[in-house]
XYZ file of C-alpha atoms in Angstrom:
192
model
C 90.889 76.999 124.268
C 94.369 78.532 124.096
C 94.892 77.169 120.568
C 91.651 78.776 119.389
C 93.017 82.197 120.364
C 95.780 81.745 117.785
C 93.574 80.768 114.830
C 92.008 82.859 112.105
C 88.281 82.899 111.333
C 89.045 80.274 108.649
C 90.457 77.931 111.308
C 94.086 78.425 110.250
C 96.934 79.094 112.617
C 97.460 82.837 112.895
C 100.415 84.202 110.923
C 103.549 85.123 112.863
C 102.760 88.348 114.668
C 99.035 87.794 113.940
C 99.330 89.621 110.603
C 100.069 88.303 107.095
C 101.637 91.215 105.262
C 101.229 92.039 101.561
C 103.311 95.067 100.577
C 102.625 94.985 96.822
C 101.162 98.256 95.529
C 98.249 98.285 93.103
C 99.235 98.403 89.434
C 97.647 101.866 89.220
C 100.030 103.153 91.948
C 103.224 101.557 90.604
C 104.458 104.417 88.395
C 103.792 107.047 91.077
C 105.848 104.995 93.563
C 108.704 104.767 91.059
C 108.525 108.491 90.235
C 108.672 109.413 93.942
C 112.119 107.826 94.334
C 115.165 110.084 94.308
C 117.898 107.419 94.469
C 118.381 103.922 93.058
C 120.129 100.779 94.322
C 120.762 97.645 92.263
C 120.001 94.768 94.627
C 122.195 91.775 95.252
C 120.600 88.331 94.978
C 120.217 88.281 98.776
C 118.621 91.752 98.908
C 116.202 90.800 96.127
C 115.203 87.666 98.033
C 114.646 89.717 101.212
C 112.547 92.248 99.252
C 110.398 89.435 97.853
C 109.915 87.840 101.276
C 108.979 91.206 102.798
C 106.516 91.981 99.983
C 104.671 88.648 100.042
C 104.570 88.292 103.817
C 107.356 85.763 104.281
C 108.778 88.012 106.994
C 105.397 88.935 108.525
C 104.705 91.054 110.462
C 107.530 93.229 109.073
C 106.414 95.994 106.720
C 109.922 96.907 105.681
C 113.572 96.550 106.549
C 114.313 96.735 110.288
C 115.439 100.065 111.690
C 118.397 100.243 114.068
C 116.320 99.729 117.232
C 114.673 96.566 115.789
C 118.031 95.341 114.479
C 119.722 95.826 117.859
C 116.862 94.089 119.669
C 116.877 91.102 117.285
C 120.669 90.751 117.411
C 120.833 90.942 121.204
C 117.597 89.165 122.173
C 116.249 87.325 119.096
C 113.121 89.408 119.649
C 111.697 92.542 118.123
C 111.241 95.596 120.347
C 107.622 94.519 120.958
C 108.840 91.147 122.294
C 107.904 89.079 119.212
C 110.363 86.282 118.441
C 112.454 87.033 115.332
C 115.699 85.104 114.896
C 117.653 87.108 112.329
C 117.742 90.798 111.410
C 116.258 91.815 108.040
C 118.163 94.839 106.764
C 119.079 96.591 103.538
C 122.815 97.145 103.187
C 124.789 99.707 101.216
C 128.231 101.232 101.018
C 126.795 104.484 99.642
C 127.500 107.641 101.622
C 124.793 109.483 99.660
C 121.692 107.667 100.894
C 120.292 109.170 104.079
C 117.176 108.834 106.259
C 114.267 110.515 104.499
C 115.384 109.378 101.040
C 113.058 107.256 98.949
C 115.112 104.637 97.147
C 114.118 102.601 94.108
C 115.354 99.033 94.401
C 116.134 97.320 91.120
C 117.093 93.723 90.495
C 118.622 92.768 87.170
C 117.318 96.076 85.826
C 113.688 95.612 86.987
C 112.153 97.960 89.573
C 111.069 95.631 92.398
C 110.399 97.977 95.325
C 110.535 101.481 96.744
C 111.964 101.960 100.243
C 111.538 105.042 102.405
C 114.724 105.080 104.484
C 114.094 105.891 108.154
C 117.460 104.895 109.637
C 121.042 104.239 108.577
C 123.848 103.010 110.792
C 127.178 101.235 110.921
C 126.460 97.793 112.390
C 128.688 95.837 114.732
C 129.061 92.923 112.321
C 131.234 90.709 114.572
C 128.631 90.986 117.361
C 125.818 90.312 114.870
C 127.557 87.144 113.666
C 128.400 85.905 117.147
C 124.874 86.474 118.497
C 122.949 85.325 115.389
C 125.135 82.453 114.152
C 127.022 81.461 117.286
C 130.400 82.216 115.715
C 132.392 84.991 114.132
C 134.561 82.558 112.159
C 134.752 83.275 108.447
C 134.488 79.533 107.883
C 130.718 79.889 108.486
C 128.948 80.845 105.216
C 126.574 83.334 106.870
C 129.484 85.046 108.620
C 131.265 85.263 105.256
C 128.175 86.877 103.761
C 127.842 89.460 106.546
C 131.572 90.252 106.640
C 132.442 90.119 102.967
C 129.286 90.716 100.917
C 127.196 93.194 102.876
C 127.924 96.906 102.590
C 129.367 99.173 105.263
C 125.956 100.527 106.342
C 122.601 98.983 107.165
C 119.363 100.818 106.477
C 115.797 100.377 107.636
C 112.554 101.626 106.184
C 109.099 100.858 104.867
C 108.778 98.945 101.597
C 106.340 99.283 98.717
C 106.486 96.239 96.450
C 106.453 96.992 92.731
C 107.200 93.689 91.006
C 108.431 90.366 92.320
C 111.802 89.177 91.034
C 111.457 86.531 88.337
C 112.474 83.018 89.363
C 113.614 79.993 87.411
C 111.394 77.868 89.677
C 107.916 78.671 90.988
C 107.594 79.723 94.606
C 104.207 80.012 96.287
C 103.595 83.037 98.492
C 102.592 82.562 102.133
C 98.995 83.490 101.227
C 98.978 80.872 98.449
C 100.372 78.211 100.802
C 97.866 79.135 103.522
C 95.024 78.684 101.016
C 95.987 74.999 100.704
C 96.176 74.253 104.441
C 93.516 72.288 106.314
C 91.368 74.154 108.827
C 91.730 73.410 112.536
C 94.975 71.491 112.135
C 98.435 72.374 113.377
C 100.985 72.904 110.614
C 104.731 73.355 110.948
C 106.672 74.610 107.925
C 110.243 75.665 107.254
């Protein structure tokens, strides 16, 4: 009976957080979302991947980049502020002094507008603590620690995301909704 509580009406396991997110705006709303942005950031490969995963529901139930409270909770407890398990923080980084909470930022990747983010928080993270708590080490020999220490910007930002266009890939990648459509009903599935 307990398993049935965590299944959808279609007999599938419920998405993480009981909600499969789709942040893509309708084609008719795309230009208005772009026009509402006052600042622009060119995304790194990692940021573009995070934007895509947010937009298609790969980071469900997140509806944007984590704010400082969610970030702190995930770093310290591996849980969101509502208690939901979430192993790593999902944040947008920048070294820009100009971007502030309240700004709407257009995210571009290789020149293509992929998302609009309404910034609701900006902070200077404790990167050594983040690495130690999330990766079990602060040694630069660990590739994720290198990324946090050497590739990410000085500030982290959180805010809601509106997806505009998914980054183009050299290989096809099914969205969580597309994968779920292929799964058998009333069967347990584990995926990485």
